[in-house]
N, C-alpha and C. Protein backbone atom coordinates (compact mmCIF):
# COMPACT_ATOMS: atom_id res chain seq x y z
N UNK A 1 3.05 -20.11 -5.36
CA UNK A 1 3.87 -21.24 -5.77
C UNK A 1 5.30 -20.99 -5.31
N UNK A 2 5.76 -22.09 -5.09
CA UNK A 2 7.32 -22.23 -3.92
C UNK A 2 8.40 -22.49 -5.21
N UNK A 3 9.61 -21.37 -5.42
CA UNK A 3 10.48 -22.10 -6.11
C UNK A 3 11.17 -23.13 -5.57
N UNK A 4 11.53 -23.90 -6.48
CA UNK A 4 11.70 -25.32 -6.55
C UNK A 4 13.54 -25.00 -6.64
N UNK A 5 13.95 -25.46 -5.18
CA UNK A 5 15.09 -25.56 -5.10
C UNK A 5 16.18 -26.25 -5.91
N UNK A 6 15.76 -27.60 -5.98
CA UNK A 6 16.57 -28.32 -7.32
C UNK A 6 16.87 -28.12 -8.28
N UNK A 7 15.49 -27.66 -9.33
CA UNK A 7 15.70 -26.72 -10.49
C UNK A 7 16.36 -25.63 -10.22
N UNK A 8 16.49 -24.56 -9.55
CA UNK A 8 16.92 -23.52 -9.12
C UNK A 8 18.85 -23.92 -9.15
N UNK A 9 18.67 -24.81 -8.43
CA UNK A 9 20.27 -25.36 -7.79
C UNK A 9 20.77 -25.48 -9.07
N UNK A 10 20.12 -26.38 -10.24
CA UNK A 10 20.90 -27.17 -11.23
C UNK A 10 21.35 -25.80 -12.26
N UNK A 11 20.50 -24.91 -12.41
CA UNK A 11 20.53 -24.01 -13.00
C UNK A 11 21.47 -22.54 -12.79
N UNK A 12 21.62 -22.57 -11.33
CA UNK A 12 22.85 -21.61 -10.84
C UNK A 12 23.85 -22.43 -11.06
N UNK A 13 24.31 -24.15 -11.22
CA UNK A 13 25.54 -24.32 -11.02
C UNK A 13 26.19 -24.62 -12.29
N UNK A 14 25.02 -24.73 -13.61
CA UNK A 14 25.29 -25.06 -14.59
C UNK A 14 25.82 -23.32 -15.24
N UNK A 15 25.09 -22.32 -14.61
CA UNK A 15 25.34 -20.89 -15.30
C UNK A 15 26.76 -20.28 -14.68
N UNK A 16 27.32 -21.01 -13.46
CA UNK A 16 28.41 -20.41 -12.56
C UNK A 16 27.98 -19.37 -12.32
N UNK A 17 26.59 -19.22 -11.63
CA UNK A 17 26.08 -17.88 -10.66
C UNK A 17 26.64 -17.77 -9.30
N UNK A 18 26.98 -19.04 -8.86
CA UNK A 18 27.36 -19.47 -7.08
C UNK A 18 28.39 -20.25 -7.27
N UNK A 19 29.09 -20.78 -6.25
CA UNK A 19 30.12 -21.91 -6.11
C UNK A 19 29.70 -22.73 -5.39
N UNK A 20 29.70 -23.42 -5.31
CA UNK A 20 29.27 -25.07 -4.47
C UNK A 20 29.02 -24.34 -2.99
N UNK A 21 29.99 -23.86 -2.47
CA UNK A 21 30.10 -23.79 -0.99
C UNK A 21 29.00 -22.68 -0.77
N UNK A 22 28.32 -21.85 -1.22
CA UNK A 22 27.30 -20.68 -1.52
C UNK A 22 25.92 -21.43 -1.74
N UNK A 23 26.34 -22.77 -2.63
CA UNK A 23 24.94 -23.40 -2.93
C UNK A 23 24.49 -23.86 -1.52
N UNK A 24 25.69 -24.80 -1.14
CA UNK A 24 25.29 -25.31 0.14
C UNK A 24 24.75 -24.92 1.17
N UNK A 25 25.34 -23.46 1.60
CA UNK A 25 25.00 -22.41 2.75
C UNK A 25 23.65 -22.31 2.52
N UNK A 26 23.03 -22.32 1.16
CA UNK A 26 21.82 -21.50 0.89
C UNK A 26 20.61 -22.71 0.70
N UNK A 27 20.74 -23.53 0.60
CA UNK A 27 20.23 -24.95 0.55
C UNK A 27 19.90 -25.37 2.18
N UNK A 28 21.01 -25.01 3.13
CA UNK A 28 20.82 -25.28 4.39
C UNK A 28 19.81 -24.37 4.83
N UNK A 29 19.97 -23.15 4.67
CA UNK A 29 19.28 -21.65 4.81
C UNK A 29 18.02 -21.99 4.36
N UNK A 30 17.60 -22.51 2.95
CA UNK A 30 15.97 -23.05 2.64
C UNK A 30 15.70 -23.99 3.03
N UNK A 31 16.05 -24.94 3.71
CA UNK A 31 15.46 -25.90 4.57
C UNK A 31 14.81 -25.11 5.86
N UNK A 32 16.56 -24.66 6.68
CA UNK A 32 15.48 -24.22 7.83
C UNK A 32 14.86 -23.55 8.30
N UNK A 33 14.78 -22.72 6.68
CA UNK A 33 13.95 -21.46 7.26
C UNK A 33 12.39 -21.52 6.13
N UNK A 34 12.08 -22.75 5.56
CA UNK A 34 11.45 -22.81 4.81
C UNK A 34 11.00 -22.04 3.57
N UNK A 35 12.42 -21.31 2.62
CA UNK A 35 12.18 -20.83 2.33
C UNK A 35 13.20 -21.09 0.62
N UNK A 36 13.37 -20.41 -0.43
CA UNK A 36 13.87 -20.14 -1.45
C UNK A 36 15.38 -20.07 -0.94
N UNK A 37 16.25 -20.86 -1.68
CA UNK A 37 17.88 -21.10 -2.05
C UNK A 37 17.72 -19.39 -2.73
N UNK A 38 16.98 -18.94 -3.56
CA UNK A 38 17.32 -17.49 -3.91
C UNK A 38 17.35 -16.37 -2.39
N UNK A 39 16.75 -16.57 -2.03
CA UNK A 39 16.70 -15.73 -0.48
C UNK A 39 17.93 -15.43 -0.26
N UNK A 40 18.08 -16.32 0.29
CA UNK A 40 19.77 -16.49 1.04
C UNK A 40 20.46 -15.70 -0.42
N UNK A 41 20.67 -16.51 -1.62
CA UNK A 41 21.85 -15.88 -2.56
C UNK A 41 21.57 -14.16 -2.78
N UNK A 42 20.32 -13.88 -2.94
CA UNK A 42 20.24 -12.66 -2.81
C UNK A 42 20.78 -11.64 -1.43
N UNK A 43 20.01 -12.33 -0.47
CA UNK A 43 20.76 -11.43 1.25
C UNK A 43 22.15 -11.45 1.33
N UNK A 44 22.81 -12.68 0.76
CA UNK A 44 24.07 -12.88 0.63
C UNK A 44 25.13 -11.60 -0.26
N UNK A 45 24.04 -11.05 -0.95
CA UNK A 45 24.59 -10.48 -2.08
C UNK A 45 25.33 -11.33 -3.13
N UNK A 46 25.45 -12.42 -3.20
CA UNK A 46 25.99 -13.46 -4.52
C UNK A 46 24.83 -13.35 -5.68
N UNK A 47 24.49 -13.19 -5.74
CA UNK A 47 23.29 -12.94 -7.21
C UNK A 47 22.28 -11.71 -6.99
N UNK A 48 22.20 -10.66 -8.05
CA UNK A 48 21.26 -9.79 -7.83
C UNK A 48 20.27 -9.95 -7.85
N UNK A 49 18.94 -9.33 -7.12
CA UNK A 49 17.68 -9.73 -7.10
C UNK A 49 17.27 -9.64 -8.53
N UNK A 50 17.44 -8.82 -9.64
CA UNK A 50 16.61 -9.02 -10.53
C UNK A 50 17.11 -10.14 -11.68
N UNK A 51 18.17 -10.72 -10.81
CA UNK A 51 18.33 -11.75 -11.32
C UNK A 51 17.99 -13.05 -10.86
N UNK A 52 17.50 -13.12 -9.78
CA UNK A 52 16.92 -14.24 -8.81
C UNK A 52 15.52 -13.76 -9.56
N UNK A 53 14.43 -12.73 -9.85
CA UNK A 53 13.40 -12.76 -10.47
C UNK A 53 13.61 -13.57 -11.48
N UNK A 54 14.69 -13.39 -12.64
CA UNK A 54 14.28 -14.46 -13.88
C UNK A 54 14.61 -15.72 -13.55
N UNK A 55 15.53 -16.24 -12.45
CA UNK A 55 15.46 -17.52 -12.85
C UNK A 55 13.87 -18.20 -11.92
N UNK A 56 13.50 -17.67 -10.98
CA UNK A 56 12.09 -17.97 -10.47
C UNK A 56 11.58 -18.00 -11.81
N UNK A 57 11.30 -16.85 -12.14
CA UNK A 57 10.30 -17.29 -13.70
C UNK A 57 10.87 -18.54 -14.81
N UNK A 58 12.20 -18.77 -14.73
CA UNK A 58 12.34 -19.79 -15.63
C UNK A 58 11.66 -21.02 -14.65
N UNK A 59 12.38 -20.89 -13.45
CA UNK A 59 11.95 -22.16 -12.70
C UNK A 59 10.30 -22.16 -13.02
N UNK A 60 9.33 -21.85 -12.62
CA UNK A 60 7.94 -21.43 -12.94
C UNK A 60 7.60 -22.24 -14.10
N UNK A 61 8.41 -21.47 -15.20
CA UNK A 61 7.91 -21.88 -16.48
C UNK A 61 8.39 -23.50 -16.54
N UNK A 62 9.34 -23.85 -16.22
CA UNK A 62 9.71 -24.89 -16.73
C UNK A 62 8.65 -25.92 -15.89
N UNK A 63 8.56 -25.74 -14.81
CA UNK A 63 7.62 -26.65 -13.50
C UNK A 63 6.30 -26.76 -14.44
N UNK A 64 6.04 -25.73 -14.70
CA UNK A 64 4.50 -25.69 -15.02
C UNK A 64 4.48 -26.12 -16.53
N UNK A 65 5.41 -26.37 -17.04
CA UNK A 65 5.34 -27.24 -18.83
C UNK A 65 5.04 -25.80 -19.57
N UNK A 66 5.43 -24.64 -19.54
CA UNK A 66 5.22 -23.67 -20.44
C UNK A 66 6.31 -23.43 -21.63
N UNK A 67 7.34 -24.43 -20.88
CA UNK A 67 8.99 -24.42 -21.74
C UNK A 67 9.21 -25.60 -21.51
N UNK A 68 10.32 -26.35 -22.10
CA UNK A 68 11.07 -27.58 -22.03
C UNK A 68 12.35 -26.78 -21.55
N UNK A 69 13.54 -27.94 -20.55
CA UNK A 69 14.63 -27.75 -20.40
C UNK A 69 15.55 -27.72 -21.62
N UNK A 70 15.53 -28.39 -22.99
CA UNK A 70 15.98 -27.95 -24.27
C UNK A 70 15.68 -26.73 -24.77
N UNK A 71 14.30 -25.95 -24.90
CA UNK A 71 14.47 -24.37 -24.86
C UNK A 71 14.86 -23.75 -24.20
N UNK A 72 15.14 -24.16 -22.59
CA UNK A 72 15.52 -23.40 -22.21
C UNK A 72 17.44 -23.54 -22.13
N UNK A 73 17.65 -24.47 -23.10
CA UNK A 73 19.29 -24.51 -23.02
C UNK A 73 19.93 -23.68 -24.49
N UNK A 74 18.33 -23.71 -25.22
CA UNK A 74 18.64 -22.80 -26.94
C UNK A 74 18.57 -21.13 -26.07
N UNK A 75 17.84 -20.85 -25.41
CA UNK A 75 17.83 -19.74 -24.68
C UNK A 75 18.85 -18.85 -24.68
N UNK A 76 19.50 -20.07 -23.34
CA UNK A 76 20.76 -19.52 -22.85
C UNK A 76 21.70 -19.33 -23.74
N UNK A 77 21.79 -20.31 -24.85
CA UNK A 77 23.12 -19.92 -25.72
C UNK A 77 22.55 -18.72 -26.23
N UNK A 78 21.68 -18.64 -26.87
CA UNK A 78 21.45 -17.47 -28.07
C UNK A 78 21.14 -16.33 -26.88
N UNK A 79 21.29 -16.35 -25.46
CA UNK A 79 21.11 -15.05 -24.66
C UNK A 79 22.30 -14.71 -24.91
N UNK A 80 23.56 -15.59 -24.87
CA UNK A 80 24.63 -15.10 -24.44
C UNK A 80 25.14 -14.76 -25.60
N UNK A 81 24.96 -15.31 -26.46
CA UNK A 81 25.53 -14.94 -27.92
C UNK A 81 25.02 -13.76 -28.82
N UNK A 82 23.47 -13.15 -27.73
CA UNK A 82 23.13 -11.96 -28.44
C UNK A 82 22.94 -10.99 -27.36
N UNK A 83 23.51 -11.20 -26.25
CA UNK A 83 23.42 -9.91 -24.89
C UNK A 83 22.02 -9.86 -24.88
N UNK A 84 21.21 -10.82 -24.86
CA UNK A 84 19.74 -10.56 -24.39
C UNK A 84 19.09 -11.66 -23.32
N UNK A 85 18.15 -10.98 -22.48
CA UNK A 85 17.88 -12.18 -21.72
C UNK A 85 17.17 -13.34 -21.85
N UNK A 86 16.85 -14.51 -21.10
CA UNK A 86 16.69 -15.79 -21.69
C UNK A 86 14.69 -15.16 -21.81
N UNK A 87 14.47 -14.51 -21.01
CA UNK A 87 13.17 -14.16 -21.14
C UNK A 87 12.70 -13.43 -21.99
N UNK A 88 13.51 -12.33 -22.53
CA UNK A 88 13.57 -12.31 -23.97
C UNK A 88 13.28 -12.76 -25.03
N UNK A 89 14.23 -13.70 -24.75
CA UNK A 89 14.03 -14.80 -26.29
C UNK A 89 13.19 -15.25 -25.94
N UNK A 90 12.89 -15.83 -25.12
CA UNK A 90 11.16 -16.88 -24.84
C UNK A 90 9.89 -15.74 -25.55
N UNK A 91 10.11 -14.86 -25.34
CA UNK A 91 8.82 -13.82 -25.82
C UNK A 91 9.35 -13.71 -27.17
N UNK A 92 10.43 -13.42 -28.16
CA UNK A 92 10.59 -13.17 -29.17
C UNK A 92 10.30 -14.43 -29.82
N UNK A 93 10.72 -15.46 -29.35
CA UNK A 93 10.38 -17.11 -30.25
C UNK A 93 8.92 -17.01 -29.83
N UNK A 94 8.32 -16.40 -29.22
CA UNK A 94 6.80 -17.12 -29.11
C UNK A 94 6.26 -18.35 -28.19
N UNK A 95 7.39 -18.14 -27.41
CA UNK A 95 7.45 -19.37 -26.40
C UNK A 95 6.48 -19.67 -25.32
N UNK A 96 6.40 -17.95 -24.90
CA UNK A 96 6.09 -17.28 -23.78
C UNK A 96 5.18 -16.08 -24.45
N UNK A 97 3.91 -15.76 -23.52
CA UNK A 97 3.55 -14.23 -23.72
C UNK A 97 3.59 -13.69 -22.54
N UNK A 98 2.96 -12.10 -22.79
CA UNK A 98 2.88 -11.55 -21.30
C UNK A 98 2.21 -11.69 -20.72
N UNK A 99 0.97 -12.30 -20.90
CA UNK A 99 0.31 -12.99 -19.88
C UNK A 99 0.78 -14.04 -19.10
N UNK A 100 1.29 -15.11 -19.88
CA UNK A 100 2.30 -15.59 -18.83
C UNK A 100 3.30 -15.52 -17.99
N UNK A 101 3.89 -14.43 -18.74
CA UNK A 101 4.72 -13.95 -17.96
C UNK A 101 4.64 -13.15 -16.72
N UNK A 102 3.58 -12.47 -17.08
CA UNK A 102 2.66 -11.23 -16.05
C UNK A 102 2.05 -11.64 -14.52
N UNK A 103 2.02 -12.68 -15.11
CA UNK A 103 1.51 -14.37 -13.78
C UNK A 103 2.79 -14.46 -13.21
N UNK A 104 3.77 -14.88 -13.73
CA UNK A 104 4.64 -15.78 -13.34
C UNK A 104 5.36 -14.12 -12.32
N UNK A 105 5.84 -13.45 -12.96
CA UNK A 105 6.42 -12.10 -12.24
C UNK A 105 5.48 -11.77 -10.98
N UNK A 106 3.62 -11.69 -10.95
CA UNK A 106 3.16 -11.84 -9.75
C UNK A 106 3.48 -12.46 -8.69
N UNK A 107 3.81 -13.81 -9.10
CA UNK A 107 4.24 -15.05 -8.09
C UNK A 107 5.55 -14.54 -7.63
N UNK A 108 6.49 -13.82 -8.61
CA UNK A 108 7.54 -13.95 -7.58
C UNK A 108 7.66 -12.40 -6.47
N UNK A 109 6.46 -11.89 -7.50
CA UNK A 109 6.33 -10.65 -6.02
C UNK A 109 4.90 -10.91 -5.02
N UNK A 110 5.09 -11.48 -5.04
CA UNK A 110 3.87 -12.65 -4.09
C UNK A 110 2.16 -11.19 -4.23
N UNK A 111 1.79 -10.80 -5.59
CA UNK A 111 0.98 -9.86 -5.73
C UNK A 111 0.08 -10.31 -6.65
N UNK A 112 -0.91 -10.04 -6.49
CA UNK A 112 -2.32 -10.57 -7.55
C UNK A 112 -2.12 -10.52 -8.47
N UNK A 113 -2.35 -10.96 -9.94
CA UNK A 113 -2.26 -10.61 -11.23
C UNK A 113 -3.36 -10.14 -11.83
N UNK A 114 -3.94 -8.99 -12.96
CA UNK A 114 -4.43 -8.73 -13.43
C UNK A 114 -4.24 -8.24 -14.67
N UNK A 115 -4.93 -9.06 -15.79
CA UNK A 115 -5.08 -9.07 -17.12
C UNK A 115 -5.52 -7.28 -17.87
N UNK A 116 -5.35 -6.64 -17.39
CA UNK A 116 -5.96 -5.35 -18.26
C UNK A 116 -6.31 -5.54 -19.90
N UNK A 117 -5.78 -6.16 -20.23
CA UNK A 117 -5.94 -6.73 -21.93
C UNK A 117 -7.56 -7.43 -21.78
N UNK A 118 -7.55 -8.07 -20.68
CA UNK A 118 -9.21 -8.60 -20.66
C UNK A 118 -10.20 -8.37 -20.29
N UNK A 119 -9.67 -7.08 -19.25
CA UNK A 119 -10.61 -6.16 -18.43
C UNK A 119 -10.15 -5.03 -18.78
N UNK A 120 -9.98 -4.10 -19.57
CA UNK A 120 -9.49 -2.55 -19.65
C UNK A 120 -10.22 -1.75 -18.47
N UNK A 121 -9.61 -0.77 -17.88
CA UNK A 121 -9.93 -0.12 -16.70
C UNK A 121 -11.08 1.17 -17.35
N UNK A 122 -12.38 1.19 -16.79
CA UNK A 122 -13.15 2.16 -17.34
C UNK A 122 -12.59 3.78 -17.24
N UNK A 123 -13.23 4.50 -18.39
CA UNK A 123 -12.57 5.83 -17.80
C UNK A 123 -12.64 6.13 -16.54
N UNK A 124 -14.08 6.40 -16.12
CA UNK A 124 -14.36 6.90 -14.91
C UNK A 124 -13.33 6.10 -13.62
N UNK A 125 -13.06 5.16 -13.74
CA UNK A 125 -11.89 4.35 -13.04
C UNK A 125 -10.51 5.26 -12.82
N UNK A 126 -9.93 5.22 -14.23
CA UNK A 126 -8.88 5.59 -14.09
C UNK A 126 -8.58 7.20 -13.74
N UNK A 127 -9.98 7.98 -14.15
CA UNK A 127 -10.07 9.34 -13.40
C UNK A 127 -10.12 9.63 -12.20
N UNK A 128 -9.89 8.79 -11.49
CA UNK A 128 -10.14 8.38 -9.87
C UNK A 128 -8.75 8.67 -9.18
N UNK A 129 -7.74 8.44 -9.89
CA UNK A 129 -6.36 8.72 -9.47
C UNK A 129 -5.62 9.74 -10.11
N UNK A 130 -5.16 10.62 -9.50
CA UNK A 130 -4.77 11.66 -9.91
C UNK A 130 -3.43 11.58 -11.08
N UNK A 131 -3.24 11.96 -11.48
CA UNK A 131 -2.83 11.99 -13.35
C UNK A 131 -1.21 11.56 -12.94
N UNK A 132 -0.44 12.43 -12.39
CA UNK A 132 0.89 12.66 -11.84
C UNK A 132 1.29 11.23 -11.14
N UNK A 133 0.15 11.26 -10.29
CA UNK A 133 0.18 9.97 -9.29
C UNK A 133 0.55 8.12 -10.27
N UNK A 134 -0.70 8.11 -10.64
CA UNK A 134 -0.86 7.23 -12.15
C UNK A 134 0.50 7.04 -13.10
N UNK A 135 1.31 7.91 -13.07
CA UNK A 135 1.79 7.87 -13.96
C UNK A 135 3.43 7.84 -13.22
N UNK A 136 3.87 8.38 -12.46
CA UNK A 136 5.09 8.17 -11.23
C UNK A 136 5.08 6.50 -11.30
N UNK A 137 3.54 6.25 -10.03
CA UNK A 137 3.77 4.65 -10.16
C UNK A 137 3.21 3.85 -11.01
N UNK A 138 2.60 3.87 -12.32
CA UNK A 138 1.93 2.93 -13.32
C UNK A 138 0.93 2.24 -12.85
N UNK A 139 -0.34 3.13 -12.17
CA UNK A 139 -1.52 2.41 -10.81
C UNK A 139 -2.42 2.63 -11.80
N UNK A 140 -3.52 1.74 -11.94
CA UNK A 140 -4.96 1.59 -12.03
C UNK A 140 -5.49 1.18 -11.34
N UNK A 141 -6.82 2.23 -10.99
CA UNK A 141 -8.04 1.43 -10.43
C UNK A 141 -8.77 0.46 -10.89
N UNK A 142 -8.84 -0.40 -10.30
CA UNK A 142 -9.42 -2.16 -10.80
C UNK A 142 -11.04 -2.00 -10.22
N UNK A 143 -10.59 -1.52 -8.43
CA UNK A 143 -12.23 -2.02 -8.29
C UNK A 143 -12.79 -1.13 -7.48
């Protein structure tokens, strides 16, 4: 799934992440290169990537009806008014779980998702990778 430039746009200019002239550059940049207004702001260095991850996931959520644009404006105040992120609060109100979320974070690392909560990895599975290894990068064997 393609973030959705508009949402994306309305949402950096309403947070003062970019300035107009940054939006624009990067708006031109996802046209002709068919790609995400975050691209560009990230290569640009104007927004950090793990901050271009949450607003993809807000964008996500909001596209796909998992949130309303009114939660996500109670969000933002009570992010800023309690130093926590808006994704945060979506999981603490119950808005959001990690399964959804777990999806939505796949999409923006363009990587499969898998439920372990619905499939737990058999022992003999996870004895397959060496202990040190497993545990450095957080890997299970699936299949």
């Amino acid at each position: 799934m393609e973030a959705n430039n508009q949402n994306l746009k309305s949402i950096i200019e309403r947070r003062g992440y970019a300035n107009a002239e940054d939006l624009k550059k990067a708006e031109k940049y996802a046209k002709s290169e068919n790609a995400s207004i975050l691209d560009y702001l990230v290569d640009k260095k104007i927004i950090e990537e793990d901050l271009a991850g949450e607003l993809f996931v807000e964008d996500v959520l909001l596209r796909e009806k998992y949130i309303t644009a009114s939660q996500i404006k109670k969000a933002e105040e009570f992010s800023i008014a309690n130093n926590i992120s808006i994704i945060e609060y979506l999981l603490i109100k119950g808005l959001i779980n990690n399964n959804i979320l777990g999806q939505t974070i796949a999409l923006w690392f363009n990587v499969p998702y898998f439920n372990l909560s619905l499939k737990p990895a058999m022992p003999e599975q996870v004895l397959k990778i060496p202990e040190e290894m497993a545990k450095k990068y957080r890997i299970v064997f699936i299949k």
